[in-house]
C-alpha angles and dihedrals in degrees: 000000000000115000121187123202109196130187144120125273111297095015094123102261095137092043089053092051092050092049090053092046089051092049090053091047091052088054090052094252121135126227140190122221116202118199136159117281095255093056100050095096096047089044091057089053093049093047089056093047094047100041103026129211097308099050106027090084089064093071131057122199121211141170116220089258095052091043090053090050091050091051092047092048089053098041102029134264102085093112094067108106117242122221120240122224089261091050091054091054090052091049090052089052091051091048090054091050091050093049095047108148093023091068117062106161100044106027094088089058094056093105093050111103090199092055094047090049092048091048090049090050090049091052089049090053091049091050089049088055090052097249125142126204092256092051091050091050091052092049092046093062092075101043099103119221093000095052094097093057092043090049090054090049088050090051090051088049091051091047089050090052092049093051091043091056090066097037113043141289135301112238091242090054091061090065090049091049091048089052089050091051092047092049091048091051090049091050088055090050091249135115132194109267095240090059098047113115092358129134116211123222117192120198142168096026122128097179143007124216123218098272091048091049089052091053090044090054090052091050093048089055094044105040131062097230135011116186118196125189115207132181097241133134091222096240116140116270114255119204111253093016112153097177129133095276099036093105093052091048090054091049091051090051091049092050091051089051091049090050093051091048091054092045094249124148117244117216123213109272118257111229124205113194107170122095099228096166095065100035090120095040109060093176093059090043089055091049090051091050091048092053094046101042106016093243138060143177114278111242126207090226139359109186093174091065116064128179121200125187106210127192093217143002089260090057090049090052091047092051091047092051091050092051091049091049089054090052092047091053088053090057100259111149117237090231089067093056126082132183116211122196131183090227115013092194090066095046103035098091094045093046094048093049096047094043091050090050090049092046093239116154108236131191113194114180112212132159117259128176128218089231095116099034119119096252092050091047090051093051092046091049090052091049091049090052091050089050090056099256123155110303096208096054098042098041091053090047089051092049093050095053088084091232097105123088092251132122119235093252090053091052091048092048092050093048092047092050091047091050093047099046105020092214118210124222093277092049091052089057095052129067117280106243105150124105114273088221094060132230121001096031106107098154113069117209122213089261091051091052090050091050092048091049091051091050091049093050090051091048093051094051095047101039094044092051093046094048091050089049091051090054093050097050098043106121091353129140127240094271092052091048091052092048093047092050091052094049091045090056089047091051090051088056096250097145094053093043091049091051090050091050091050091051091049091050090048090055095044104036107014139252100301093056090046092051090051091053091049090050091058090061093045093049094051092047089050088053090054088051090048091052089054091048096045097046100024112167093353113128113239133171120240093250090052091048090048092051093049093046090050088051090052091051093050092046097049122094112217093188128195131259113220109253092216136023092225107062135122 
């Protein structure tokens, strides 16, 4: 049975779901709570607070992704590797290379990381809408002047699907596969053990894409009751309505249609009308009413709502910082305060400056890539050397990453010798014997001999490792190149040096900064592994491998871990 719980924001929908989950737990009946990915951690905490030690074990919380993984682990299919966002961009690039003359509008953009990322995001949107490459190609035929471009996009999509079939699985496809497995189990009259006798409660969603609807349809057919809470005022849906709740009304209609298609009964919706969240804040209650209905009761005063006309963004940030400082003096934790901007890029500098001046801890999540991290720089320097780039420049860059088993004085001696004598390729492969001070210095002092010895030791380590690497990758495929790069870094002492750097950062700046430094190494090594997985035994030239690896670096999000739990 499908049950819908409808109500505006703060009307008590989530509280009602938890009360029903608790009532089932007290009767010894298990439940499943399904929430968006970003709410899984806070949901676990609330389950424990609401149900306590004894009953919290009677409910499991999932996102759609984790639920799909649980189904696949029970029914088969979990071992298939899933592509990352960066991997999808690389696969788009490969599809463009395969199509070549068949693509006229987009082929010239194949080396653009931004284009490959945008194309991968477009394909993800199309998959979310339930479209395949063939379906898009059919639809593109009747799109007038833009049909040629759409047809090319459809061909890229089809090429992506073809390459994907031999490489791994798109994240959206895992939900589709989980729905397939669940439908197959239902056809056999079976059900995964963790779903048997469960009721499913779904909260915090405002829409469902095509793969999620497919999995929802399978659950509606397989489970006794599925309860969904939606932010909807309960008014009938009017065709062409673009109001505040129009999206939720469409979702409710789609869920009813899914239930009917799967032969599931649909209960009368339960409507919650009271604004419980703002019962002690009449000003916020009036704002909510104004947003929902377009009108509200005029209040004599609303101290919880404050408007401030600022002359600049800097003034806005200063006023915000002052208001937060007042709240902090009243005992409000920073973790319970949020700052919302229309465009964070325009406000970021002002907010950071004013918050730093006011001594307010701030966590600002923004995407960063590992492109300029030490491990990535080392791998790119090795690839440039394999490609035949300048030895002097790239060997000194490799030495200065801090990932080679060299002391600081050896790195300085090598860089100074290279700057003084500008050795060519042949000179790099012979022993350094010239004076570190340059021309006119025939007599070497003890210090000069020590400097020359340091430069020679650094040269031996770097050139020997690079020459061995060049021999291993000659004529090799992508997997062999990835493996050879990793073992070359290992031979240079990169793992030990990275561990030493992490320990030094831990001592100087604390555990969070050390963990972030360790993550840089792990992410770059995962990207090498992803290159091996994406291209496998396919033969590639070093320049092609370098281009694709650079695309992976630019498309990967390193992310940031908050340095404190209590930050705005």
